[in-house]
Amino acid sequence: MKKYGVNELRQMFLDFFESKGHLVMNSFSLIPQNDKSLLLINAGMAPLKPYFTGAEIPPRTRVATCQKCIRTGDIENVGKTARHGTFFEMLGNFSFGDYFKHEAIAWSWEFLTKVVGLDENRLYPSIYEEDEEAFEIWNKEVGIPAERIFRFGKEDNFWEHGAGPCGPCSEIYYDRGEKYGCGEPGCTVGCECDRYMEVWNNVFTQFENDGEGHYETLKQKNIDTGMGLERLAVVVQDVDSIFDVDTICALRNKVCEIAGKTYGEDHEADVSIRLITDHIRSATFLISDGVMPTNEGRGYVLRRLIRRAARHGRLLGIQGQFLEALSCQVIEGSKDGYPELEEKKDFILKVLNNEENQFNKTIDQGLKILSDMEAEMKAEGKTVLSGSDAFKLYDTYGFPMDLTKEILEEKGYSIDEAGFQKEMEAQRKRARESREVTNYMGAEATVYDEIDPSITSEFTGYNKLTDTSKVTVLTTEKEIVTSLVEGQAGTIFTEKTPFYATMGGQEGDTGVIYTENGKFKVEDTIKLRGGKYGHVGTMVSGMISAGEEVTLEVCAQGRFDTCKNHSATHLLQKALKTVLGSHVEQKGSLVTPTRLRFDFAHFQAMTAEEIGKVEELVNKEIQAGLEVKTQIMGIEEAKKTGAMALFGEKYGEEVRVVSMGDFSVELCGGTHVANTGAITLFKIVSEAGVAAGVRRIEALTGNNVIEYYKNIENQLHEIAHTLKTTPAEIEDKISHLQKEVKELHSENESLKAKMAQDSLGNVMDQVVEVKGIKVLAAAVDGVDMNGLRDLGDQLKEKLGEGVVVLASGNDGKVNLLAMATQGAMDQGAHAGNLVKAAAQIVGGGGGGRPNMAQAGGKKPENIPQAIEKIPELVANQLK
Ligand SMILES: [Zn+2]
Ligand SMILES: [Zn+2]
């Protein structure tokens, strides 16, 4: 049998299935796409899931791939044995409702025996014990004797993952010979030892599990096969383990060469050699797919792999950086199947070096601290490292918690993980709080102070928005660094930049800085001492390093809107001087993409007429399409042009003069439109006082004015909608409504009068005579005190002479009113005393003058009682 290499076997497999009508697809990225259930691709079928579930239509119903995979579930065992690894390649042929068991079994056999040339007498298929269909195919079609076909139960030969598609599988084992066997009497296919190695697994997805153990036969049956490429190579090359197959062996030898060790001499050293060999493969492939070392998710996996490898390098006695040379070997060994490794080589090496360097700075110190901690634990008889110590190693020395845990476990210690997480959370909280209270510029001040003062930046952005330049300095929020990586916030300095930095009231530009391998989002641009332009923001992907050539791209829309607003402030200043007088002087300004603010000296609020005139004047100059010219000239010459300058502002020898036609001339370093016509529109939205003698105008230009009017228009439509009319008819509608309200009001008044009149008619029947005085006591419903008084006056008039008492219940309250005419008073009647006595009955109090009095109460249910009592009370008053 020919001992094919890993790269040959990969190609043979893909070619074979291409000849069987399969579409050969490139390996998918290790980063799952649209699949949040998975951190990293861990099987050949994982990226094809949407085709299996029917969520997406496959490009062909037969597909074959060689997929790069990473599994970190067994990471603790990597190195300790020769069986485990985190990185592997998986060969697979897939059928999406196309061929099924017959073809899948036949082709797997054909490939292993005819193409690769494995000895058929050493191959043993296994099936799920109830899968007679598969048995028949192996037995009758392929011709394997029944006793060579092994039947296994559900755990081994039924592929199932909770509810969903599932089915039996059929594996193919290869007998590697007695030398790999355990020698136990029962050693055969399925034994745990290394003799019978599973090389192929056919999964027949034919059922749908409803989650309660009921299996329905699927309409679309799928084939999902998997074969570890490295494992196949172990069999084909007849070597001990995956660490001995051609490409991986070359890498392993490279590790030995750098460490000055021989593989197989010392167990401890072998553990480290295997671990480094495996981890550098995973790390190299992860970086090529765009994963960056960070403290979370995939990034953490990568960081842990790199730092574990770096630490095991130390255990082997390697000093300094060594991962780059190994990564080069990985690329050399795998570029045939994965050309992206070669294309991204520079980037991969840079990321690796950066991460290794960062860790190298502290690793020795960290290991020393950790061994001190161990000694202390030993002395105190403790076996658990405190969360705060583990956190210190993480925070100060860059030891991922899992790394500390591993190092300790080697010596029988453990770690207080809950305590560590608590410290982590506390740090996150501190970071959040400090962000809230620390002044942005203040926080940055220290790191910027460390930058070489001779470094400066040239601004090239007056006439262009994109430029290329070299990175001079990079900083995080805390320190100067050689590289910024994904997720990091920081500042980038370049030799040249088209980004305008916040100055003279104009806000700094935003945009992006990028290379082929990294992208930085610029959130602000600031100017520092010595003419340095700092681009402040965050790395959104990849890495950018000092010395690299980068492309700087200003957000064009933001810049253009800012220019409109800035040019408009110049027109505004001149218009204010024209309308209000020459005392108007700029006191401050702010120009952003969305608005402009202009503060100026003036002693009273502007009238609506003045505001209107200023707007009109500015808009007239916008429509005139004045050319905006900038000139650099000596300060004296500039003054002769009549340029408006800020009082008290220091200007250099050379100044920039911005003029707009003959209308405005100002000293200004800002960015402007080329022609005032570009501003399109100008609108003042507010004018107010901000300090004694200082007014502030806020205004909009261009699309922001349109947006402003759009909002007003929307409001108008909403009002019209509420009024059930159209905007054009709102005025008519409102005057109509006003008229209607007026009419209703007067109608209401006359109804009220009529109601009172009606109740009047009825109550006149209730007049009684007490000792010759007419007494009218009556209850009326729901009338307030004013109503009672009106009613009382009318009744009194009707009565001629006498006493009137009215009571009304209203929402659980009682209003009482009593009136007495002069004639009644002459005979002793007293309205005040009368109402006082009646109020007691309805649970209240009150009183008043003899002729008129009112009172309140809380018991409306007692009103009839009170009314009944009135004649008696009056009788008692009369002489
Ligand atoms: Zn065995
Ligand atoms: Zn200006």
PDB file of N, CA and C in Angstrom, residues 373-444:
ATOM      1  N   MET A 373       2.885  31.892  45.430  1.00  0.00           N
ATOM      2  CA  MET A 373       1.544  31.618  45.952  1.00  0.00           C
ATOM      3  C   MET A 373       1.419  30.152  46.351  1.00  0.00           C
ATOM      4  N   GLU A 374       1.982  29.297  45.500  1.00  0.00           N
ATOM      5  CA  GLU A 374       1.948  27.855  45.797  1.00  0.00           C
ATOM      6  C   GLU A 374       2.658  27.556  47.110  1.00  0.00           C
ATOM      7  N   ALA A 375       3.838  28.160  47.276  1.00  0.00           N
ATOM      8  CA  ALA A 375       4.624  27.929  48.492  1.00  0.00           C
ATOM      9  C   ALA A 375       3.826  28.361  49.721  1.00  0.00           C
ATOM     10  N   GLU A 376       3.161  29.492  49.564  1.00  0.00           N
ATOM     11  CA  GLU A 376       2.364  30.009  50.677  1.00  0.00           C
ATOM     12  C   GLU A 376       1.202  29.070  51.009  1.00  0.00           C
ATOM     13  N   MET A 377       0.546  28.574  49.948  1.00  0.00           N
ATOM     14  CA  MET A 377      -0.561  27.639  50.159  1.00  0.00           C
ATOM     15  C   MET A 377      -0.068  26.387  50.875  1.00  0.00           C
ATOM     16  N   LYS A 378       1.092  25.925  50.443  1.00  0.00           N
ATOM     17  CA  LYS A 378       1.667  24.710  51.032  1.00  0.00           C
ATOM     18  C   LYS A 378       1.933  24.949  52.521  1.00  0.00           C
ATOM     19  N   ALA A 379       2.547  26.115  52.807  1.00  0.00           N
ATOM     20  CA  ALA A 379       2.896  26.434  54.191  1.00  0.00           C
ATOM     21  C   ALA A 379       1.651  26.522  55.071  1.00  0.00           C
ATOM     22  N   GLU A 380       0.584  27.043  54.478  1.00  0.00           N
ATOM     23  CA  GLU A 380      -0.641  27.203  55.268  1.00  0.00           C
ATOM     24  C   GLU A 380      -1.555  25.987  55.203  1.00  0.00           C
ATOM     25  N   GLY A 381      -1.102  24.967  54.488  1.00  0.00           N
ATOM     26  CA  GLY A 381      -1.910  23.747  54.380  1.00  0.00           C
ATOM     27  C   GLY A 381      -3.163  23.916  53.548  1.00  0.00           C
ATOM     28  N   LYS A 382      -3.144  24.901  52.652  1.00  0.00           N
ATOM     29  CA  LYS A 382      -4.321  25.131  51.807  1.00  0.00           C
ATOM     30  C   LYS A 382      -4.151  24.423  50.462  1.00  0.00           C
ATOM     31  N   THR A 383      -5.277  24.101  49.813  1.00  0.00           N
ATOM     32  CA  THR A 383      -5.178  23.480  48.487  1.00  0.00           C
ATOM     33  C   THR A 383      -5.924  24.284  47.417  1.00  0.00           C
ATOM     34  N   VAL A 384      -6.575  25.364  47.866  1.00  0.00           N
ATOM     35  CA  VAL A 384      -7.351  26.165  46.903  1.00  0.00           C
ATOM     36  C   VAL A 384      -6.777  27.583  46.819  1.00  0.00           C
ATOM     37  N   LEU A 385      -6.444  28.005  45.598  1.00  0.00           N
ATOM     38  CA  LEU A 385      -5.943  29.366  45.404  1.00  0.00           C
ATOM     39  C   LEU A 385      -7.132  30.330  45.450  1.00  0.00           C
ATOM     40  N   SER A 386      -6.963  31.427  46.180  1.00  0.00           N
ATOM     41  CA  SER A 386      -8.081  32.365  46.332  1.00  0.00           C
ATOM     42  C   SER A 386      -8.423  33.035  45.002  1.00  0.00           C
ATOM     43  N   GLY A 387      -9.682  33.449  44.882  1.00  0.00           N
ATOM     44  CA  GLY A 387     -10.129  34.134  43.678  1.00  0.00           C
ATOM     45  C   GLY A 387      -9.346  35.405  43.426  1.00  0.00           C
ATOM     46  N   SER A 388      -8.978  36.116  44.493  1.00  0.00           N
ATOM     47  CA  SER A 388      -8.282  37.388  44.298  1.00  0.00           C
ATOM     48  C   SER A 388      -6.854  37.159  43.793  1.00  0.00           C
ATOM     49  N   ASP A 389      -6.197  36.068  44.256  1.00  0.00           N
ATOM     50  CA  ASP A 389      -4.855  35.766  43.735  1.00  0.00           C
ATOM     51  C   ASP A 389      -4.919  35.367  42.263  1.00  0.00           C
ATOM     52  N   ALA A 390      -5.917  34.532  41.937  1.00  0.00           N
ATOM     53  CA  ALA A 390      -6.072  34.116  40.540  1.00  0.00           C
ATOM     54  C   ALA A 390      -6.353  35.327  39.666  1.00  0.00           C
ATOM     55  N   PHE A 391      -7.131  36.268  40.192  1.00  0.00           N
ATOM     56  CA  PHE A 391      -7.466  37.464  39.436  1.00  0.00           C
ATOM     57  C   PHE A 391      -6.240  38.352  39.230  1.00  0.00           C
ATOM     58  N   LYS A 392      -5.390  38.410  40.267  1.00  0.00           N
ATOM     59  CA  LYS A 392      -4.163  39.211  40.160  1.00  0.00           C
ATOM     60  C   LYS A 392      -3.288  38.675  39.019  1.00  0.00           C
ATOM     61  N   LEU A 393      -3.199  37.345  38.919  1.00  0.00           N
ATOM     62  CA  LEU A 393      -2.410  36.737  37.847  1.00  0.00           C
ATOM     63  C   LEU A 393      -3.009  37.048  36.477  1.00  0.00           C
ATOM     64  N   TYR A 394      -4.320  37.094  36.446  1.00  0.00           N
ATOM     65  CA  TYR A 394      -5.013  37.386  35.186  1.00  0.00           C
ATOM     66  C   TYR A 394      -4.828  38.851  34.809  1.00  0.00           C
ATOM     67  N   ASP A 395      -5.090  39.719  35.776  1.00  0.00           N
ATOM     68  CA  ASP A 395      -5.135  41.152  35.505  1.00  0.00           C
ATOM     69  C   ASP A 395      -3.749  41.746  35.287  1.00  0.00           C
ATOM     70  N   THR A 396      -2.777  41.320  36.102  1.00  0.00           N
ATOM     71  CA  THR A 396      -1.444  41.915  36.027  1.00  0.00           C
ATOM     72  C   THR A 396      -0.504  41.155  35.105  1.00  0.00           C
ATOM     73  N   TYR A 397      -0.646  39.817  35.062  1.00  0.00           N
ATOM     74  CA  TYR A 397       0.322  39.027  34.291  1.00  0.00           C
ATOM     75  C   TYR A 397      -0.264  38.343  33.073  1.00  0.00           C
ATOM     76  N   GLY A 398      -1.556  38.591  32.806  1.00  0.00           N
ATOM     77  CA  GLY A 398      -2.158  38.053  31.589  1.00  0.00           C
ATOM     78  C   GLY A 398      -2.335  36.551  31.597  1.00  0.00           C
ATOM     79  N   PHE A 399      -2.448  35.929  32.779  1.00  0.00           N
ATOM     80  CA  PHE A 399      -2.683  34.488  32.831  1.00  0.00           C
ATOM     81  C   PHE A 399      -4.181  34.226  32.746  1.00  0.00           C
ATOM     82  N   PRO A 400      -4.666  33.657  31.632  1.00  0.00           N
ATOM     83  CA  PRO A 400      -6.078  33.298  31.604  1.00  0.00           C
ATOM     84  C   PRO A 400      -6.368  32.367  32.781  1.00  0.00           C
ATOM     85  N   MET A 401      -7.548  32.473  33.373  1.00  0.00           N
ATOM     86  CA  MET A 401      -7.844  31.683  34.566  1.00  0.00           C
ATOM     87  C   MET A 401      -7.610  30.195  34.334  1.00  0.00           C
ATOM     88  N   ASP A 402      -7.983  29.717  33.139  1.00  0.00           N
ATOM     89  CA  ASP A 402      -7.822  28.294  32.861  1.00  0.00           C
ATOM     90  C   ASP A 402      -6.365  27.867  32.882  1.00  0.00           C
ATOM     91  N   LEU A 403      -5.486  28.789  32.505  1.00  0.00           N
ATOM     92  CA  LEU A 403      -4.056  28.464  32.501  1.00  0.00           C
ATOM     93  C   LEU A 403      -3.561  28.315  33.930  1.00  0.00           C
ATOM     94  N   THR A 404      -3.935  29.250  34.790  1.00  0.00           N
ATOM     95  CA  THR A 404      -3.546  29.168  36.202  1.00  0.00           C
ATOM     96  C   THR A 404      -4.077  27.869  36.811  1.00  0.00           C
ATOM     97  N   LYS A 405      -5.326  27.566  36.456  1.00  0.00           N
ATOM     98  CA  LYS A 405      -5.980  26.368  36.982  1.00  0.00           C
ATOM     99  C   LYS A 405      -5.188  25.113  36.594  1.00  0.00           C
ATOM    100  N   GLU A 406      -4.811  25.088  35.304  1.00  0.00           N
ATOM    101  CA  GLU A 406      -4.063  23.940  34.790  1.00  0.00           C
ATOM    102  C   GLU A 406      -2.734  23.755  35.483  1.00  0.00           C
ATOM    103  N   ILE A 407      -2.007  24.880  35.629  1.00  0.00           N
ATOM    104  CA  ILE A 407      -0.679  24.807  36.251  1.00  0.00           C
ATOM    105  C   ILE A 407      -0.823  24.279  37.675  1.00  0.00           C
ATOM    106  N   LEU A 408      -1.858  24.765  38.366  1.00  0.00           N
ATOM    107  CA  LEU A 408      -2.073  24.329  39.745  1.00  0.00           C
ATOM    108  C   LEU A 408      -2.495  22.869  39.815  1.00  0.00           C
ATOM    109  N   GLU A 409      -3.353  22.478  38.876  1.00  0.00           N
ATOM    110  CA  GLU A 409      -3.847  21.091  38.897  1.00  0.00           C
ATOM    111  C   GLU A 409      -2.717  20.093  38.717  1.00  0.00           C
ATOM    112  N   GLU A 410      -1.708  20.494  37.944  1.00  0.00           N
ATOM    113  CA  GLU A 410      -0.555  19.602  37.764  1.00  0.00           C
ATOM    114  C   GLU A 410       0.079  19.274  39.106  1.00  0.00           C
ATOM    115  N   LYS A 411      -0.130  20.170  40.072  1.00  0.00           N
ATOM    116  CA  LYS A 411       0.486  19.965  41.385  1.00  0.00           C
ATOM    117  C   LYS A 411      -0.543  19.642  42.465  1.00  0.00           C
ATOM    118  N   GLY A 412      -1.754  19.322  42.027  1.00  0.00           N
ATOM    119  CA  GLY A 412      -2.765  18.895  42.996  1.00  0.00           C
ATOM    120  C   GLY A 412      -3.507  20.024  43.697  1.00  0.00           C
ATOM    121  N   TYR A 413      -3.356  21.233  43.164  1.00  0.00           N
ATOM    122  CA  TYR A 413      -4.107  22.340  43.761  1.00  0.00           C
ATOM    123  C   TYR A 413      -5.306  22.703  42.883  1.00  0.00           C
ATOM    124  N   SER A 414      -6.240  23.442  43.460  1.00  0.00           N
ATOM    125  CA  SER A 414      -7.342  23.947  42.635  1.00  0.00           C
ATOM    126  C   SER A 414      -7.478  25.449  42.841  1.00  0.00           C
ATOM    127  N   ILE A 415      -8.550  26.000  42.302  1.00  0.00           N
ATOM    128  CA  ILE A 415      -8.680  27.455  42.256  1.00  0.00           C
ATOM    129  C   ILE A 415     -10.122  27.815  42.636  1.00  0.00           C
ATOM    130  N   ASP A 416     -10.300  28.913  43.336  1.00  0.00           N
ATOM    131  CA  ASP A 416     -11.657  29.349  43.706  1.00  0.00           C
ATOM    132  C   ASP A 416     -12.260  30.104  42.516  1.00  0.00           C
ATOM    133  N   GLU A 417     -12.934  29.335  41.625  1.00  0.00           N
ATOM    134  CA  GLU A 417     -13.418  29.943  40.383  1.00  0.00           C
ATOM    135  C   GLU A 417     -14.514  30.967  40.628  1.00  0.00           C
ATOM    136  N   ALA A 418     -15.384  30.665  41.591  1.00  0.00           N
ATOM    137  CA  ALA A 418     -16.466  31.603  41.888  1.00  0.00           C
ATOM    138  C   ALA A 418     -15.875  32.924  42.393  1.00  0.00           C
ATOM    139  N   GLY A 419     -14.827  32.803  43.240  1.00  0.00           N
ATOM    140  CA  GLY A 419     -14.160  34.005  43.762  1.00  0.00           C
ATOM    141  C   GLY A 419     -13.530  34.808  42.635  1.00  0.00           C
ATOM    142  N   PHE A 420     -12.958  34.078  41.657  1.00  0.00           N
ATOM    143  CA  PHE A 420     -12.339  34.747  40.512  1.00  0.00           C
ATOM    144  C   PHE A 420     -13.387  35.522  39.716  1.00  0.00           C
ATOM    145  N   GLN A 421     -14.534  34.862  39.447  1.00  0.00           N
ATOM    146  CA  GLN A 421     -15.599  35.517  38.680  1.00  0.00           C
ATOM    147  C   GLN A 421     -16.102  36.767  39.406  1.00  0.00           C
ATOM    148  N   LYS A 422     -16.137  36.693  40.741  1.00  0.00           N
ATOM    149  CA  LYS A 422     -16.593  37.837  41.533  1.00  0.00           C
ATOM    150  C   LYS A 422     -15.645  39.031  41.343  1.00  0.00           C
ATOM    151  N   GLU A 423     -14.334  38.724  41.361  1.00  0.00           N
ATOM    152  CA  GLU A 423     -13.333  39.774  41.151  1.00  0.00           C
ATOM    153  C   GLU A 423     -13.476  40.366  39.743  1.00  0.00           C
ATOM    154  N   MET A 424     -13.741  39.487  38.766  1.00  0.00           N
ATOM    155  CA  MET A 424     -13.918  39.932  37.380  1.00  0.00           C
ATOM    156  C   MET A 424     -15.065  40.934  37.296  1.00  0.00           C
ATOM    157  N   GLU A 425     -16.172  40.541  37.927  1.00  0.00           N
ATOM    158  CA  GLU A 425     -17.364  41.378  37.877  1.00  0.00           C
ATOM    159  C   GLU A 425     -17.100  42.728  38.548  1.00  0.00           C
ATOM    160  N   ALA A 426     -16.372  42.657  39.690  1.00  0.00           N
ATOM    161  CA  ALA A 426     -16.055  43.894  40.407  1.00  0.00           C
ATOM    162  C   ALA A 426     -15.217  44.817  39.521  1.00  0.00           C
ATOM    163  N   GLN A 427     -14.291  44.204  38.751  1.00  0.00           N
ATOM    164  CA  GLN A 427     -13.448  45.036  37.886  1.00  0.00           C
ATOM    165  C   GLN A 427     -14.265  45.670  36.759  1.00  0.00           C
ATOM    166  N   ARG A 428     -15.185  44.871  36.198  1.00  0.00           N
ATOM    167  CA  ARG A 428     -16.049  45.411  35.132  1.00  0.00           C
ATOM    168  C   ARG A 428     -16.834  46.600  35.658  1.00  0.00           C
ATOM    169  N   LYS A 429     -17.305  46.457  36.907  1.00  0.00           N
ATOM    170  CA  LYS A 429     -18.098  47.515  37.510  1.00  0.00           C
ATOM    171  C   LYS A 429     -17.239  48.775  37.696  1.00  0.00           C
ATOM    172  N   ARG A 430     -16.011  48.571  38.186  1.00  0.00           N
ATOM    173  CA  ARG A 430     -15.113  49.721  38.369  1.00  0.00           C
ATOM    174  C   ARG A 430     -14.873  50.416  37.035  1.00  0.00           C
ATOM    175  N   ALA A 431     -14.655  49.597  36.002  1.00  0.00           N
ATOM    176  CA  ALA A 431     -14.382  50.173  34.682  1.00  0.00           C
ATOM    177  C   ALA A 431     -15.562  50.998  34.199  1.00  0.00           C
ATOM    178  N   ARG A 432     -16.774  50.446  34.417  1.00  0.00           N
ATOM    179  CA  ARG A 432     -17.970  51.176  34.001  1.00  0.00           C
ATOM    180  C   ARG A 432     -18.075  52.513  34.725  1.00  0.00           C
ATOM    181  N   GLU A 433     -17.842  52.443  36.053  1.00  0.00           N
ATOM    182  CA  GLU A 433     -17.972  53.656  36.858  1.00  0.00           C
ATOM    183  C   GLU A 433     -16.923  54.695  36.485  1.00  0.00           C
ATOM    184  N   SER A 434     -15.693  54.213  36.259  1.00  0.00           N
ATOM    185  CA  SER A 434     -14.642  55.190  35.962  1.00  0.00           C
ATOM    186  C   SER A 434     -14.902  55.844  34.615  1.00  0.00           C
ATOM    187  N   ARG A 435     -15.511  55.083  33.707  1.00  0.00           N
ATOM    188  CA  ARG A 435     -15.858  55.673  32.411  1.00  0.00           C
ATOM    189  C   ARG A 435     -16.849  56.802  32.595  1.00  0.00           C
ATOM    190  N   GLU A 436     -17.756  56.612  33.558  1.00  0.00           N
ATOM    191  CA  GLU A 436     -18.790  57.616  33.751  1.00  0.00           C
ATOM    192  C   GLU A 436     -18.241  58.915  34.339  1.00  0.00           C
ATOM    193  N   VAL A 437     -17.255  58.804  35.253  1.00  0.00           N
ATOM    194  CA  VAL A 437     -16.814  60.011  35.936  1.00  0.00           C
ATOM    195  C   VAL A 437     -15.564  60.639  35.323  1.00  0.00           C
ATOM    196  N   THR A 438     -14.755  59.857  34.633  1.00  0.00           N
ATOM    197  CA  THR A 438     -13.510  60.412  34.133  1.00  0.00           C
ATOM    198  C   THR A 438     -13.754  61.258  32.903  1.00  0.00           C
ATOM    199  N   ASN A 439     -13.254  62.444  32.958  1.00  0.00           N
ATOM    200  CA  ASN A 439     -13.299  63.289  31.789  1.00  0.00           C
ATOM    201  C   ASN A 439     -12.475  62.629  30.697  1.00  0.00           C
ATOM    202  N   TYR A 440     -13.069  62.551  29.529  1.00  0.00           N
ATOM    203  CA  TYR A 440     -12.469  61.851  28.403  1.00  0.00           C
ATOM    204  C   TYR A 440     -11.042  62.332  28.109  1.00  0.00           C
ATOM    205  N   MET A 441     -10.913  63.625  27.922  1.00  0.00           N
ATOM    206  CA  MET A 441      -9.592  64.168  27.590  1.00  0.00           C
ATOM    207  C   MET A 441      -8.639  63.976  28.770  1.00  0.00           C
ATOM    208  N   GLY A 442      -9.172  64.143  29.977  1.00  0.00           N
ATOM    209  CA  GLY A 442      -8.345  64.007  31.162  1.00  0.00           C
ATOM    210  C   GLY A 442      -7.768  62.613  31.263  1.00  0.00           C
ATOM    211  N   ALA A 443      -8.607  61.619  30.962  1.00  0.00           N
ATOM    212  CA  ALA A 443      -8.157  60.244  31.071  1.00  0.00           C
ATOM    213  C   ALA A 443      -7.075  59.948  30.060  1.00  0.00           C
ATOM    214  N   GLU A 444      -7.155  60.592  28.907  1.00  0.00           N
ATOM    215  CA  GLU A 444      -6.203  60.327  27.843  1.00  0.00           C
ATOM    216  C   GLU A 444      -4.891  61.078  28.059  1.00  0.00           C
TER     217      GLU A 444
END
